[in-house]
PDB file of C-alpha atoms in Angstrom:
ATOM      1  CA  UNK G   1       4.513  -9.673  -7.509  1.00  0.00           C
ATOM      2  CA  UNK G   2       8.150 -10.747  -7.412  1.00  0.00           C
ATOM      3  CA  UNK G   3       8.456 -14.477  -6.870  1.00  0.00           C
ATOM      4  CA  UNK G   4      10.142 -15.500  -3.618  1.00  0.00           C
ATOM      5  CA  UNK G   5      12.127 -18.186  -5.453  1.00  0.00           C
ATOM      6  CA  UNK G   6      13.646 -15.562  -7.774  1.00  0.00           C
ATOM      7  CA  UNK G   7      14.546 -13.333  -4.832  1.00  0.00           C
ATOM      8  CA  UNK G   8      16.195 -16.232  -2.994  1.00  0.00           C
ATOM      9  CA  UNK G   9      18.214 -17.107  -6.109  1.00  0.00           C
ATOM     10  CA  UNK G  10      19.318 -13.473  -6.367  1.00  0.00           C
ATOM     11  CA  UNK G  11      20.345 -13.494  -2.697  1.00  0.00           C
ATOM     12  CA  UNK G  12      22.067 -16.870  -3.124  1.00  0.00           C
ATOM     13  CA  UNK G  13      19.885 -18.387  -0.434  1.00  0.00           C
ATOM     14  CA  UNK G  14      19.192 -22.094  -0.858  1.00  0.00           C
ATOM     15  CA  UNK G  15      15.595 -22.617  -1.965  1.00  0.00           C
ATOM     16  CA  UNK G  16      15.008 -25.312   0.668  1.00  0.00           C
ATOM     17  CA  UNK G  17      16.165 -22.982   3.467  1.00  0.00           C
ATOM     18  CA  UNK G  18      12.959 -21.422   4.718  1.00  0.00           C
ATOM     19  CA  UNK G  19      14.030 -19.861   8.020  1.00  0.00           C
ATOM     20  CA  UNK G  20      14.507 -16.440   6.371  1.00  0.00           C
ATOM     21  CA  UNK G  21      11.505 -16.534   4.024  1.00  0.00           C
ATOM     22  CA  UNK G  22       9.446 -14.094   6.125  1.00  0.00           C
ATOM     23  CA  UNK G  23      12.331 -11.614   6.244  1.00  0.00           C
ATOM     24  CA  UNK G  24      12.973 -11.926   2.508  1.00  0.00           C
ATOM     25  CA  UNK G  25       9.273 -11.486   1.743  1.00  0.00           C
ATOM     26  CA  UNK G  26       9.225  -8.417   3.979  1.00  0.00           C
ATOM     27  CA  UNK G  27      12.145  -6.894   2.063  1.00  0.00           C
ATOM     28  CA  UNK G  28      10.408  -7.734  -1.221  1.00  0.00           C
ATOM     29  CA  UNK G  29       7.180  -6.039  -0.146  1.00  0.00           C
ATOM     30  CA  UNK G  30       9.149  -3.029   1.104  1.00  0.00           C
ATOM     31  CA  UNK G  31      11.019  -2.747  -2.216  1.00  0.00           C
ATOM     32  CA  UNK G  32       7.722  -2.658  -4.134  1.00  0.00           C
ATOM     33  CA  UNK G  33       6.457  -0.018  -1.706  1.00  0.00           C
ATOM     34  CA  UNK G  34       9.679   1.954  -2.180  1.00  0.00           C
ATOM     35  CA  UNK G  35       9.242   1.863  -5.958  1.00  0.00           C
ATOM     36  CA  UNK G  36       5.653   3.063  -5.709  1.00  0.00           C
ATOM     37  CA  UNK G  37       6.529   5.862  -3.281  1.00  0.00           C
ATOM     38  CA  UNK G  38       9.630   7.009  -5.170  1.00  0.00           C
ATOM     39  CA  UNK G  39       8.014   6.980  -8.612  1.00  0.00           C
ATOM     40  CA  UNK G  40       4.457   7.946  -7.618  1.00  0.00           C
ATOM     41  CA  UNK G  41       3.255   4.833  -9.474  1.00  0.00           C
ATOM     42  CA  UNK G  42       0.996   1.918  -8.644  1.00  0.00           C
ATOM     43  CA  UNK G  43       2.388  -1.441  -9.741  1.00  0.00           C
ATOM     44  CA  UNK G  44       0.255  -4.280 -11.032  1.00  0.00           C
ATOM     45  CA  UNK G  45       1.383  -7.758 -12.050  1.00  0.00           C
ATOM     46  CA  UNK G  46      -0.470  -8.126 -15.370  1.00  0.00           C
ATOM     47  CA  UNK G  47      -2.005  -6.099 -18.196  1.00  0.00           C
ATOM     48  CA  UNK G  48      -5.434  -7.376 -17.155  1.00  0.00           C
ATOM     49  CA  UNK G  49      -5.065  -5.567 -13.827  1.00  0.00           C
ATOM     50  CA  UNK G  50      -4.603  -2.219 -15.593  1.00  0.00           C
ATOM     51  CA  UNK G  51      -8.295  -2.141 -16.514  1.00  0.00           C
ATOM     52  CA  UNK G  52      -9.912   0.092 -13.934  1.00  0.00           C
ATOM     53  CA  UNK G  53      -6.623   0.769 -12.143  1.00  0.00           C
ATOM     54  CA  UNK G  54      -5.359   4.202 -11.157  1.00  0.00           C
ATOM     55  CA  UNK G  55      -4.131   6.516 -13.917  1.00  0.00           C
ATOM     56  CA  UNK G  56      -0.550   6.143 -12.710  1.00  0.00           C
ATOM     57  CA  UNK G  57      -0.685   2.319 -12.693  1.00  0.00           C
ATOM     58  CA  UNK G  58       1.765   0.275 -14.701  1.00  0.00           C
ATOM     59  CA  UNK G  59       2.729  -3.358 -15.132  1.00  0.00           C
ATOM     60  CA  UNK G  60       5.951  -4.356 -13.407  1.00  0.00           C
ATOM     61  CA  UNK G  61       8.812  -4.645 -15.911  1.00  0.00           C
ATOM     62  CA  UNK G  62      12.056  -6.607 -15.799  1.00  0.00           C
ATOM     63  CA  UNK G  63      13.926  -3.362 -15.118  1.00  0.00           C
ATOM     64  CA  UNK G  64      11.698  -2.514 -12.166  1.00  0.00           C
ATOM     65  CA  UNK G  65      12.069  -6.062 -10.896  1.00  0.00           C
ATOM     66  CA  UNK G  66      15.861  -5.899 -11.255  1.00  0.00           C
ATOM     67  CA  UNK G  67      15.990  -2.597  -9.374  1.00  0.00           C
ATOM     68  CA  UNK G  68      13.920  -4.161  -6.606  1.00  0.00           C
ATOM     69  CA  UNK G  69      16.217  -7.209  -6.474  1.00  0.00           C
ATOM     70  CA  UNK G  70      19.248  -4.948  -6.104  1.00  0.00           C
ATOM     71  CA  UNK G  71      17.546  -3.019  -3.315  1.00  0.00           C
ATOM     72  CA  UNK G  72      16.454  -6.242  -1.581  1.00  0.00           C
ATOM     73  CA  UNK G  73      20.026  -7.541  -1.827  1.00  0.00           C
ATOM     74  CA  UNK G  74      21.330  -4.313  -0.326  1.00  0.00           C
ATOM     75  CA  UNK G  75      18.923  -4.555   2.604  1.00  0.00           C
ATOM     76  CA  UNK G  76      19.578  -8.273   3.072  1.00  0.00           C
ATOM     77  CA  UNK G  77      23.340  -7.757   3.262  1.00  0.00           C
ATOM     78  CA  UNK G  78      23.228  -4.500   5.250  1.00  0.00           C
ATOM     79  CA  UNK G  79      20.642  -4.969   7.959  1.00  0.00           C
ATOM     80  CA  UNK G  80      21.376  -1.755   9.810  1.00  0.00           C
ATOM     81  CA  UNK G  81      20.204   1.745   8.904  1.00  0.00           C
ATOM     82  CA  UNK G  82      23.745   3.028   8.366  1.00  0.00           C
ATOM     83  CA  UNK G  83      27.145   1.593   7.574  1.00  0.00           C
ATOM     84  CA  UNK G  84      30.367   2.800   9.111  1.00  0.00           C
ATOM     85  CA  UNK G  85      32.847   3.925   6.478  1.00  0.00           C
ATOM     86  CA  UNK G  86      30.305   3.958   3.642  1.00  0.00           C
ATOM     87  CA  UNK G  87      28.591   6.747   1.780  1.00  0.00           C
ATOM     88  CA  UNK G  88      24.885   6.845   2.583  1.00  0.00           C
ATOM     89  CA  UNK G  89      22.543   7.331  -0.344  1.00  0.00           C
ATOM     90  CA  UNK G  90      18.800   7.553  -0.794  1.00  0.00           C
ATOM     91  CA  UNK G  91      18.603   4.511  -3.092  1.00  0.00           C
ATOM     92  CA  UNK G  92      21.421   2.360  -4.432  1.00  0.00           C
ATOM     93  CA  UNK G  93      22.607   3.974  -7.676  1.00  0.00           C
ATOM     94  CA  UNK G  94      21.699   1.049  -9.954  1.00  0.00           C
ATOM     95  CA  UNK G  95      18.189   0.866  -8.496  1.00  0.00           C
ATOM     96  CA  UNK G  96      17.691   4.573  -9.035  1.00  0.00           C
ATOM     97  CA  UNK G  97      18.916   4.292 -12.629  1.00  0.00           C
ATOM     98  CA  UNK G  98      16.485   1.447 -13.344  1.00  0.00           C
ATOM     99  CA  UNK G  99      13.522   3.184 -11.706  1.00  0.00           C
ATOM    100  CA  UNK G 100      14.108   6.814 -12.807  1.00  0.00           C
ATOM    101  CA  UNK G 101      12.430   6.458 -16.240  1.00  0.00           C
ATOM    102  CA  UNK G 102       9.174   5.383 -14.560  1.00  0.00           C
ATOM    103  CA  UNK G 103       8.653   8.417 -12.322  1.00  0.00           C
ATOM    104  CA  UNK G 104       5.156   9.780 -12.694  1.00  0.00           C
ATOM    105  CA  UNK G 105       4.586  13.501 -12.867  1.00  0.00           C
ATOM    106  CA  UNK G 106       0.921  14.417 -13.053  1.00  0.00           C
ATOM    107  CA  UNK G 107       0.718  17.647 -15.036  1.00  0.00           C
TER     108      UNK G 107
END
């Protein structure tokens, strides 16, 4: 859903360096899962995929993608579950700001 080449550019990883591709793809998949869990949404890549999809489905937007890239970058640079001397937060603030408008509340 988010192109590996774009993620590697965001992380400033050389495109021809492939030794971390599996790790980067894992972070990318986890970021999409985090978006879906946090917003109660189901992401699809194209409008065509919305037909017959769940009621809460939506097409990935540039803002969602950017929030995911920021989260992937955070995980890539901070590979431990906590950082000494840093404030721990649920999601990085910029990611939360980009994803907040998409939260689904089924009334």
